CSV table of C-alpha atoms in Angstrom, one decimal:
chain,number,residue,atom,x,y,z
A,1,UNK,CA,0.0,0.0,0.0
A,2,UNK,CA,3.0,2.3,1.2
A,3,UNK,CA,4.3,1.8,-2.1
A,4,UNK,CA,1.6,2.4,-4.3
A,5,UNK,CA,1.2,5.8,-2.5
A,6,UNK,CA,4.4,6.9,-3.5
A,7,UNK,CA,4.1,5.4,-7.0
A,8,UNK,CA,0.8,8.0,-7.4
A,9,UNK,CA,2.9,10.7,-5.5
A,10,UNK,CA,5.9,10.6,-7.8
A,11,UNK,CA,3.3,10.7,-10.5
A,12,UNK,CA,2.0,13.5,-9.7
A,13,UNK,CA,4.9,15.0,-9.7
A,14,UNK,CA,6.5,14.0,-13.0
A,15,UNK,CA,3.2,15.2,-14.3
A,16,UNK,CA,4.0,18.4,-12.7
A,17,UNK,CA,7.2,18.9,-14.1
A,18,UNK,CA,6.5,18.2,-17.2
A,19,UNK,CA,3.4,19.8,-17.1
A,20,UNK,CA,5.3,23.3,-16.2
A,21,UNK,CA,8.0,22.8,-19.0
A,22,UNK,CA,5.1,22.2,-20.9
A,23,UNK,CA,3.2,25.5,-20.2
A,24,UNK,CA,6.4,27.7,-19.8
A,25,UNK,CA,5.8,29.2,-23.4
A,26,UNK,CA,3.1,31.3,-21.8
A,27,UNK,CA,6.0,33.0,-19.8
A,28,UNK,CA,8.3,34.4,-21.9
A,29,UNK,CA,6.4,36.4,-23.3
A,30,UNK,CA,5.2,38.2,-20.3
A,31,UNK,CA,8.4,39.7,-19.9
A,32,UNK,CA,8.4,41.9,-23.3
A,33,UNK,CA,9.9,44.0,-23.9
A,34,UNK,CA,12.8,42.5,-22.8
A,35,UNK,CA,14.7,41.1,-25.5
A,36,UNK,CA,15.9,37.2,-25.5
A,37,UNK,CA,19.3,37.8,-24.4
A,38,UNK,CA,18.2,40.2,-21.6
A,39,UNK,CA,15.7,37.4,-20.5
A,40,UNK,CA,18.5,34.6,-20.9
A,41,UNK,CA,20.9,36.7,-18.7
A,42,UNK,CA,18.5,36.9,-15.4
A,43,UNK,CA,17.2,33.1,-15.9
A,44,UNK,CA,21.2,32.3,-15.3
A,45,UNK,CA,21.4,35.1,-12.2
A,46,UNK,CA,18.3,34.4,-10.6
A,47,UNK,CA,18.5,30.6,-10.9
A,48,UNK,CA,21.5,30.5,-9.2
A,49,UNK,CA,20.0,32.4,-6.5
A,50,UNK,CA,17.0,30.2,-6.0
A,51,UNK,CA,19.1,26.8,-6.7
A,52,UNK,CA,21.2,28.2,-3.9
A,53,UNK,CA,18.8,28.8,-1.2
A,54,UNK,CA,17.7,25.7,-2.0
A,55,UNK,CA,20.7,24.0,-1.0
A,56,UNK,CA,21.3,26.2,2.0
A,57,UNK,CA,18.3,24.9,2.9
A,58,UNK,CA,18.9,21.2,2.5
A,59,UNK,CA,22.4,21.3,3.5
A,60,UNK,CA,23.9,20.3,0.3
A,61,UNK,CA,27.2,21.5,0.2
A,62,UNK,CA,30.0,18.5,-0.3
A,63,UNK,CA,29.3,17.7,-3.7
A,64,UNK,CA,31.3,21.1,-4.0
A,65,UNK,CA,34.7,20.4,-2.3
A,66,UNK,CA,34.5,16.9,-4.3
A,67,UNK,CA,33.7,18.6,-8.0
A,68,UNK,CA,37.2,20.8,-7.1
A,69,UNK,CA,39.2,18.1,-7.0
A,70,UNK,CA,38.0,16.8,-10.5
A,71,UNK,CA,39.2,19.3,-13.2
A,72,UNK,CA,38.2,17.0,-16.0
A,73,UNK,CA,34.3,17.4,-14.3
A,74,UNK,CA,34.5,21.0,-14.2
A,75,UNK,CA,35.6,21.2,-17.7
A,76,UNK,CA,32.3,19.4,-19.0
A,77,UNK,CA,30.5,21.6,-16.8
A,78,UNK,CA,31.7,24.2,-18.0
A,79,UNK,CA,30.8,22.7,-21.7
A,80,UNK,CA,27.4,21.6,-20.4
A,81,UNK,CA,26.4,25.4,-19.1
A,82,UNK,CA,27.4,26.7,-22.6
A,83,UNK,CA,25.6,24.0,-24.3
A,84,UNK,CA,22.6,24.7,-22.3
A,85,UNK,CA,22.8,28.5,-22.6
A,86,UNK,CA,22.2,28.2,-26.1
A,87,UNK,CA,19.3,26.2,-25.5
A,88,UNK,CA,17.9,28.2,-23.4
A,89,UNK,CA,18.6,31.9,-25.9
A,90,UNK,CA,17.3,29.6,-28.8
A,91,UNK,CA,14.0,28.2,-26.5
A,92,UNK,CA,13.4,32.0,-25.1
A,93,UNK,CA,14.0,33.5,-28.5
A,94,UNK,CA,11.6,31.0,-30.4
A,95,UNK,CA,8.5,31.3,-28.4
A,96,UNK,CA,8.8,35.6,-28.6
A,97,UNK,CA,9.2,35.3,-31.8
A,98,UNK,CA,6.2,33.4,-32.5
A,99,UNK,CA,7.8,30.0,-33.3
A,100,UNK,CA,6.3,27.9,-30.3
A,101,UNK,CA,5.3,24.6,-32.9
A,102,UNK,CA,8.8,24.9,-33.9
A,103,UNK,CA,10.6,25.0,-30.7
A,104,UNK,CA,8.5,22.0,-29.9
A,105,UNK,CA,9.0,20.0,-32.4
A,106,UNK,CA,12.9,20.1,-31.5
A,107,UNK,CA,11.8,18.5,-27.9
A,108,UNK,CA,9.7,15.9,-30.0
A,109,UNK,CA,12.6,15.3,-32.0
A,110,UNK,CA,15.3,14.8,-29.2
A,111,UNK,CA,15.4,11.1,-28.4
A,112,UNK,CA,15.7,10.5,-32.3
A,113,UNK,CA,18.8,12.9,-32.5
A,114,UNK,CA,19.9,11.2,-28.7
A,115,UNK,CA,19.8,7.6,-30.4
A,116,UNK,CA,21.8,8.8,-33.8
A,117,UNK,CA,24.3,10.4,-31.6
A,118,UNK,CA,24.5,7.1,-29.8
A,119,UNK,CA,25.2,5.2,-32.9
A,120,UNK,CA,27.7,7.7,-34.6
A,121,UNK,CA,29.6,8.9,-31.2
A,122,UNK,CA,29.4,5.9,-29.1
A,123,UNK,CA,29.0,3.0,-31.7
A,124,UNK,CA,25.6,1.9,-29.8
A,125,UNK,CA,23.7,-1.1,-31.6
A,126,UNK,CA,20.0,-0.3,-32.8
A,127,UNK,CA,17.5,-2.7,-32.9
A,128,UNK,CA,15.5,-2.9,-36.4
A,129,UNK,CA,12.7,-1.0,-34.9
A,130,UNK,CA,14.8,1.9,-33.4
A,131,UNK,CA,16.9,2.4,-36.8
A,132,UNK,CA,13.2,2.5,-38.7
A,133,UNK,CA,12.1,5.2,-36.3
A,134,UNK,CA,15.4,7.4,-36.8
A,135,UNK,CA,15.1,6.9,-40.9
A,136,UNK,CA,11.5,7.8,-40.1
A,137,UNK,CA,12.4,10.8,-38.1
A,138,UNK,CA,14.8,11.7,-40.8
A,139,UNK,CA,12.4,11.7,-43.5
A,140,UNK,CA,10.0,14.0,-41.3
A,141,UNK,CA,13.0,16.9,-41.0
A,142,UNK,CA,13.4,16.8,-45.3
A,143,UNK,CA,9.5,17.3,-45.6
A,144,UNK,CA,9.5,20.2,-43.1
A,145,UNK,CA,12.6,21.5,-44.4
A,146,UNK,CA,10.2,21.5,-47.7
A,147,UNK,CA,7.5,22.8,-46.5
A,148,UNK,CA,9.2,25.4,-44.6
A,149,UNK,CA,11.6,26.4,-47.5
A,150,UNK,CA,14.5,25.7,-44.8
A,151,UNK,CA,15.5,23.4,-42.8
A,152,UNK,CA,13.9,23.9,-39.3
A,153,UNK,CA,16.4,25.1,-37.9
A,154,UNK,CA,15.3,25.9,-34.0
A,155,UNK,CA,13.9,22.6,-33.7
A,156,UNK,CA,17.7,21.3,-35.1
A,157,UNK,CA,19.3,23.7,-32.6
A,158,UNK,CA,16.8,22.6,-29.9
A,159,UNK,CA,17.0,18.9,-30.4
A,160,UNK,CA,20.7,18.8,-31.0
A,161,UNK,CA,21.9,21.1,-28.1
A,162,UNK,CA,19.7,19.2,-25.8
A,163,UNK,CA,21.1,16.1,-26.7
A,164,UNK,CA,25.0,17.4,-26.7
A,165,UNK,CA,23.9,18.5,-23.2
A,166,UNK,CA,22.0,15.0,-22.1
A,167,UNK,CA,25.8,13.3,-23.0
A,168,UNK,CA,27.5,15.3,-21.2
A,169,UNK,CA,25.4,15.2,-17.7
A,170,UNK,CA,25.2,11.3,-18.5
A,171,UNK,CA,29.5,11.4,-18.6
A,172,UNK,CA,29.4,14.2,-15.2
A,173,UNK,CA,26.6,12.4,-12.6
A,174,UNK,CA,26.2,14.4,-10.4
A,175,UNK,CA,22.1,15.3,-8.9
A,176,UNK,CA,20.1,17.5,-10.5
A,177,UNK,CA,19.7,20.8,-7.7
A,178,UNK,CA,23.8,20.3,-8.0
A,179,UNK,CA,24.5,20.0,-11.4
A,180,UNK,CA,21.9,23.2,-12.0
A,181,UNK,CA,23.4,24.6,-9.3
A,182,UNK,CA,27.3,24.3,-10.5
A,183,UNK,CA,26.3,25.6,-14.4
A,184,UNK,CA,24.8,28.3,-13.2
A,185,UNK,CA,27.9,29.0,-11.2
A,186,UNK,CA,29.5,29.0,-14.4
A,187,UNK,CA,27.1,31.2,-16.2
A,188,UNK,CA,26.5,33.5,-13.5
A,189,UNK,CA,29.6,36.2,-14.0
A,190,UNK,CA,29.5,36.6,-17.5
A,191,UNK,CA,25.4,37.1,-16.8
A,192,UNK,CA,25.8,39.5,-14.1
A,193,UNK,CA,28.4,41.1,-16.7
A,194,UNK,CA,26.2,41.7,-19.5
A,195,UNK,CA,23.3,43.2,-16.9
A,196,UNK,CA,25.4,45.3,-15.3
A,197,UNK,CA,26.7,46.6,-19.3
A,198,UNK,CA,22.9,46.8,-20.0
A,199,UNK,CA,22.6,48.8,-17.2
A,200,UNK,CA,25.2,51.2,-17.4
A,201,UNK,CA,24.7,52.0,-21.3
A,202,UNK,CA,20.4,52.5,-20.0
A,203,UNK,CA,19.3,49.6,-22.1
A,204,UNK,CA,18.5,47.5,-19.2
A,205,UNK,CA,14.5,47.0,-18.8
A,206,UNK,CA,14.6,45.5,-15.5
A,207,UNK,CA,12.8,48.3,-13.0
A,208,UNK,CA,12.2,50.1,-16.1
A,209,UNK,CA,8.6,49.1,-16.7
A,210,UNK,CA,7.0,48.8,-13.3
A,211,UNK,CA,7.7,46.3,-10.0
A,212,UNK,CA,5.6,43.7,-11.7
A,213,UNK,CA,7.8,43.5,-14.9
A,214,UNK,CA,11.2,43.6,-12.0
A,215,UNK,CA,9.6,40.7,-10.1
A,216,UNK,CA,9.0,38.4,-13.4
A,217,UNK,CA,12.3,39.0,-14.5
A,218,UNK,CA,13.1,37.8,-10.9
A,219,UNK,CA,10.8,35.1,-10.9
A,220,UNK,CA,12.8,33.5,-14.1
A,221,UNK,CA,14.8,31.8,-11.3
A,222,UNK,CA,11.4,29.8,-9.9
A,223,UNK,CA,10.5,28.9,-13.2
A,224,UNK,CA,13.7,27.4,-14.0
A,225,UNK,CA,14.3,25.4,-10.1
A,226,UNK,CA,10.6,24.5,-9.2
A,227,UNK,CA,10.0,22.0,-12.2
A,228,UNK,CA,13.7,20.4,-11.7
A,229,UNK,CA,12.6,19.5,-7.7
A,230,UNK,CA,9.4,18.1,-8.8
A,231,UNK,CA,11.0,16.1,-11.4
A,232,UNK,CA,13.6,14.7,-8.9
A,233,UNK,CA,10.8,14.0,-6.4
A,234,UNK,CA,9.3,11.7,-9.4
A,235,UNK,CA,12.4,10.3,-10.7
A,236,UNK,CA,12.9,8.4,-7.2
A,237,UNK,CA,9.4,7.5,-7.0
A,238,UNK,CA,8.1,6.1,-10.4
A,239,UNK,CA,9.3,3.7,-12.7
A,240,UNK,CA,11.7,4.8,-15.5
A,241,UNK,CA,9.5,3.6,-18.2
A,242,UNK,CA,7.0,5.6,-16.6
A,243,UNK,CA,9.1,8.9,-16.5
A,244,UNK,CA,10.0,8.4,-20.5
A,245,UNK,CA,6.3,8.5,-21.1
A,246,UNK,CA,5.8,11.3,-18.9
A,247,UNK,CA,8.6,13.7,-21.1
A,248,UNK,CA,5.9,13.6,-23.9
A,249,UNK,CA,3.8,15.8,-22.2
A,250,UNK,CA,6.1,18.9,-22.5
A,251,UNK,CA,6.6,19.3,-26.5
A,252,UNK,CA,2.6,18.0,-26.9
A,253,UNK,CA,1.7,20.9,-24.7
A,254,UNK,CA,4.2,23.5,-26.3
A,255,UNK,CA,2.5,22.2,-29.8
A,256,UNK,CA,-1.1,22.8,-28.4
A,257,UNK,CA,0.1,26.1,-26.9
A,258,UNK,CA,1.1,27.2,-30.6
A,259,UNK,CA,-1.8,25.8,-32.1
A,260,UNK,CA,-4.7,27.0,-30.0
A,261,UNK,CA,-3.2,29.9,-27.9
A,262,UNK,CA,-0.8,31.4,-30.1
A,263,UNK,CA,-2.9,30.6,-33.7
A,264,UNK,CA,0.2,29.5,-35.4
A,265,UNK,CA,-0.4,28.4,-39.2
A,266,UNK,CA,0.2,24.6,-39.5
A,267,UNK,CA,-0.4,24.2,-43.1
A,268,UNK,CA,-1.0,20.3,-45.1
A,269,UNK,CA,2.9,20.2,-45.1
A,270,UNK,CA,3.9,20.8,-41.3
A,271,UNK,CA,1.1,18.2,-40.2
A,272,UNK,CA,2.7,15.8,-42.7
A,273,UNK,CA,5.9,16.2,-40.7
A,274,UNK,CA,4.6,16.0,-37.2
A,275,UNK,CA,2.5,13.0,-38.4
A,276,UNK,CA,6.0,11.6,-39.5
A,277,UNK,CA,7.6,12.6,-36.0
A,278,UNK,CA,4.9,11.0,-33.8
A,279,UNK,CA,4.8,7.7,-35.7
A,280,UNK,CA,8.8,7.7,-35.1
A,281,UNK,CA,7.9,8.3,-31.5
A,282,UNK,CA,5.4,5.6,-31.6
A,283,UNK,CA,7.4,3.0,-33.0
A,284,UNK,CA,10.4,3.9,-30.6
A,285,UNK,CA,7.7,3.8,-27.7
A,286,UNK,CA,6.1,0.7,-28.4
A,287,UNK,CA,9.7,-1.1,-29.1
A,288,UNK,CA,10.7,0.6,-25.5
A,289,UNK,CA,7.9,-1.2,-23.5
A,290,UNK,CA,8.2,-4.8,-25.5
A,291,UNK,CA,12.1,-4.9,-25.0
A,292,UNK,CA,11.1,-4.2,-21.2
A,293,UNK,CA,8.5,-6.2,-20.7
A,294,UNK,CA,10.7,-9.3,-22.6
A,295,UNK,CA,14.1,-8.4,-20.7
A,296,UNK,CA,11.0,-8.4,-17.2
A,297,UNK,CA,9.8,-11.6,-18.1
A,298,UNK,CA,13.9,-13.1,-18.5
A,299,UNK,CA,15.0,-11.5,-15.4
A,300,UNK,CA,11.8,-13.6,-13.6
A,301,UNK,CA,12.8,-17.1,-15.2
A,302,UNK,CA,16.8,-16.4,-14.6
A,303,UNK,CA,15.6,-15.9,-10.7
A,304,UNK,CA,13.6,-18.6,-10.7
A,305,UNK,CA,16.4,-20.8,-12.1
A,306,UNK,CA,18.4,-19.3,-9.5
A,307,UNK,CA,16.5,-20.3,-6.5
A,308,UNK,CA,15.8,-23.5,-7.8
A,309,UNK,CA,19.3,-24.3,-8.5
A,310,UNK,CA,20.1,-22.6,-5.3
A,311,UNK,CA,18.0,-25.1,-3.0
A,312,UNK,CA,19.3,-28.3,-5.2
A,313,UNK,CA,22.5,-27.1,-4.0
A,314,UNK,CA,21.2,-27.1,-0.3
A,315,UNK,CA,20.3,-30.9,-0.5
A,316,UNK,CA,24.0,-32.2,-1.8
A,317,UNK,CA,24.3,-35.3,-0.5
A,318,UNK,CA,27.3,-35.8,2.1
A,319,UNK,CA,30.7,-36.6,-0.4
A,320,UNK,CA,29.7,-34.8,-3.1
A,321,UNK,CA,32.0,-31.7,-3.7
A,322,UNK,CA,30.9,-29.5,-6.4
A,323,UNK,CA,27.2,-28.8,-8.6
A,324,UNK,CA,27.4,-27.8,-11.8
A,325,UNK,CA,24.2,-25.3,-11.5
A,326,UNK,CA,22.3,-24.7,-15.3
A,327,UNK,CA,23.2,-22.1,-17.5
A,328,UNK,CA,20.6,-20.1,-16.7
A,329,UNK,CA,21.5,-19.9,-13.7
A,330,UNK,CA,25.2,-18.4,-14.2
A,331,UNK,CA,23.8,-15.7,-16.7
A,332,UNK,CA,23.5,-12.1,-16.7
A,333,UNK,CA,19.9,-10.7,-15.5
A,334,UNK,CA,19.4,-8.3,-17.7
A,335,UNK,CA,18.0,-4.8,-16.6
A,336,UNK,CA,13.9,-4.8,-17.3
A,337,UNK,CA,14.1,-1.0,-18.6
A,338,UNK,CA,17.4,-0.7,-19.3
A,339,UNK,CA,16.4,-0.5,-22.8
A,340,UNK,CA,13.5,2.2,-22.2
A,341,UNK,CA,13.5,4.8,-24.5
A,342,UNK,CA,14.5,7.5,-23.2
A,343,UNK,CA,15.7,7.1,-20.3
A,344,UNK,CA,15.0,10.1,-18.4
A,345,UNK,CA,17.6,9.5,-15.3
A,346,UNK,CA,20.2,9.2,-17.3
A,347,UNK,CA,19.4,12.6,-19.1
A,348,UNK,CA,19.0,15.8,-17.7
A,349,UNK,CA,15.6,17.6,-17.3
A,350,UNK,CA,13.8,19.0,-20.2
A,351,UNK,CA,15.6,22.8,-20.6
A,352,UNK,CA,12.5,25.0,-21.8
């Protein structure tokens, strides 16, 4: 019973997180007329902030005398913040500019571009099912890059960034408050820098339009920490297959956003190419749950074997020296969701 509870608790909260990534296009644009890079600058000041407070307030500070001693961490933190920073200025950038189906297609494409990155960087093996969903997810870019007249570029940027970034937090492993908490560290001088420039030249709108403008600007920081702790409450509550299922929700409630909020065109040619995209995702999703239910079902057997050649071994009759226990037995058990696609501990959180 306990742990059903916390199975529908951590469900909850991934469906928060997600839910907030999903609806943060209604933000940004609520601090106009702030500019993208303006915006970008006090998301990295005022995250900081908040991600630090929260750690004052958990006590969380030894992951920081360890990540000194480890230069070759720091240096792909320092990568990771500048991945993620363009990210961030491309997401921001997008959705002011009226480009919220875009942006979201790039989170729609990102395990595809994760699993070809895979393949070509670290020479993973597809299974036939995975390689037809990346030619599938291929074929969806070229008919948007048709229909658009150009290859869609922020969703490329988006998808491609994101997974750059997902590597590198996969190679650095450290929690997700801390690891927010350390790239913003990295980000936050050369932030500070350019506010401070946007200040001094009178270009700077915060406190230029009004408390209420000042505190959103401010509140950047809460939008960017909030959905990060509800996603680590989920992560060490629900199942992973679960939690790759869950990360859906954020780019299907982006596209609706654009759709039905923001009355974006979607012409015959875009819904060709989402079409294309989904059924990628469907296939990928579908293969996801079969391999783990199959690699489930071994893992039971295996044990089974196990036990069974574990109490034979009990009843060896006096003399006997040695039992040559089954194959099964001495095998590997494999992990049941290993194979989940994706797999959203092993990545960082969505960065809209």
């Amino acid at each position: 019973m306990k742990a059903d509870n916390e199975q529908r608790i951590g469900l909850l909260y991934g469906i928060g997180a997600y839910g907030m990534w999903g609806l943060v296009p209604l933000f940004w644009p609520l601090l106009k007329p702030a500019g993208a890079v303006e915006i970008l600058a006090h998301r990295m000041v005022w995250s900081l902030a908040v991600v630090g407070v929260a750690l004052l307030a958990l006590r969380r500070w030894g992951w920081i005398r360890e990540l000194l001693r480890e230069p070759r961490k720091l240096g792909l933190i320092t990568v990771a913040a500048a991945v993620i920073t363009v990210n961030w200025g491309v997401y921001i950038w997008a959705v002011n500019a009226g480009q919220v189906v875009e942006a979201s297609l790039g989170y729609f494409i990102n395990p595809l571009v994760t699993i070809a990155m895979g393949v070509l960087l670290l020479k993973e093996r597809l299974r036939p099912a995975q390689w037809a969903a990346v030619g599938i997810g291929f074929a969806a870019v070229v008919v948007l890059a048709v229909g658009y007249g150009r290859p869609p570029w922020i969703s490329l940027v988006l998808a491609f960034s994101f997974a750059v970034y997902g590597l590198i937090k996969k190679k650095i492993n450290i929690g997700g408050l801390e690891s927010l908490a350390a790239e913003t560290a990295v980000q936050f001088l050369p932030a500070l820098a350019y506010l401070l420039w946007l200040g001094s030249q009178g270009s700077a709108d915060f406190g230029a339009h009004g408390a209420g403008h000042a505190a959103l600007l401010a509140a950047t920081g809460i939008v960017t920490a909030v959905p990060l702790v509800c996603f680590g409450a989920a992560a060490i509550r629900v199942p992973l297959s679960t939690l790759g299922l869950l990360q859906y929700l954020a780019p299907v409630f982006q596209f609706l956003l654009g759709i039905v909020y923001f009355h974006e065109a979607m012409p015959a040619e875009r819904w060709a190419g989402f079409s294309l995209v989904w059924l990628a995702l469907s296939m990928l999703t579908w293969d996801a749950l079969r391999t783990a239910r199959r690699n489930k079902a071994e893992a039971m057997r295996l044990t089974r074997a196990t036990r069974a050649a574990s109490a034979s071994a009990a009843t060896v009759p006096d003399g006997v020296t040695s039992v040559v226990l089954p194959d099964a037995a001495t095998a590997t058990v494999p992990d049941p969701v290993a194979a989940t696609v994706p797999d959203p501990a092993k990545r960082p959180e969505p960065a809209a």
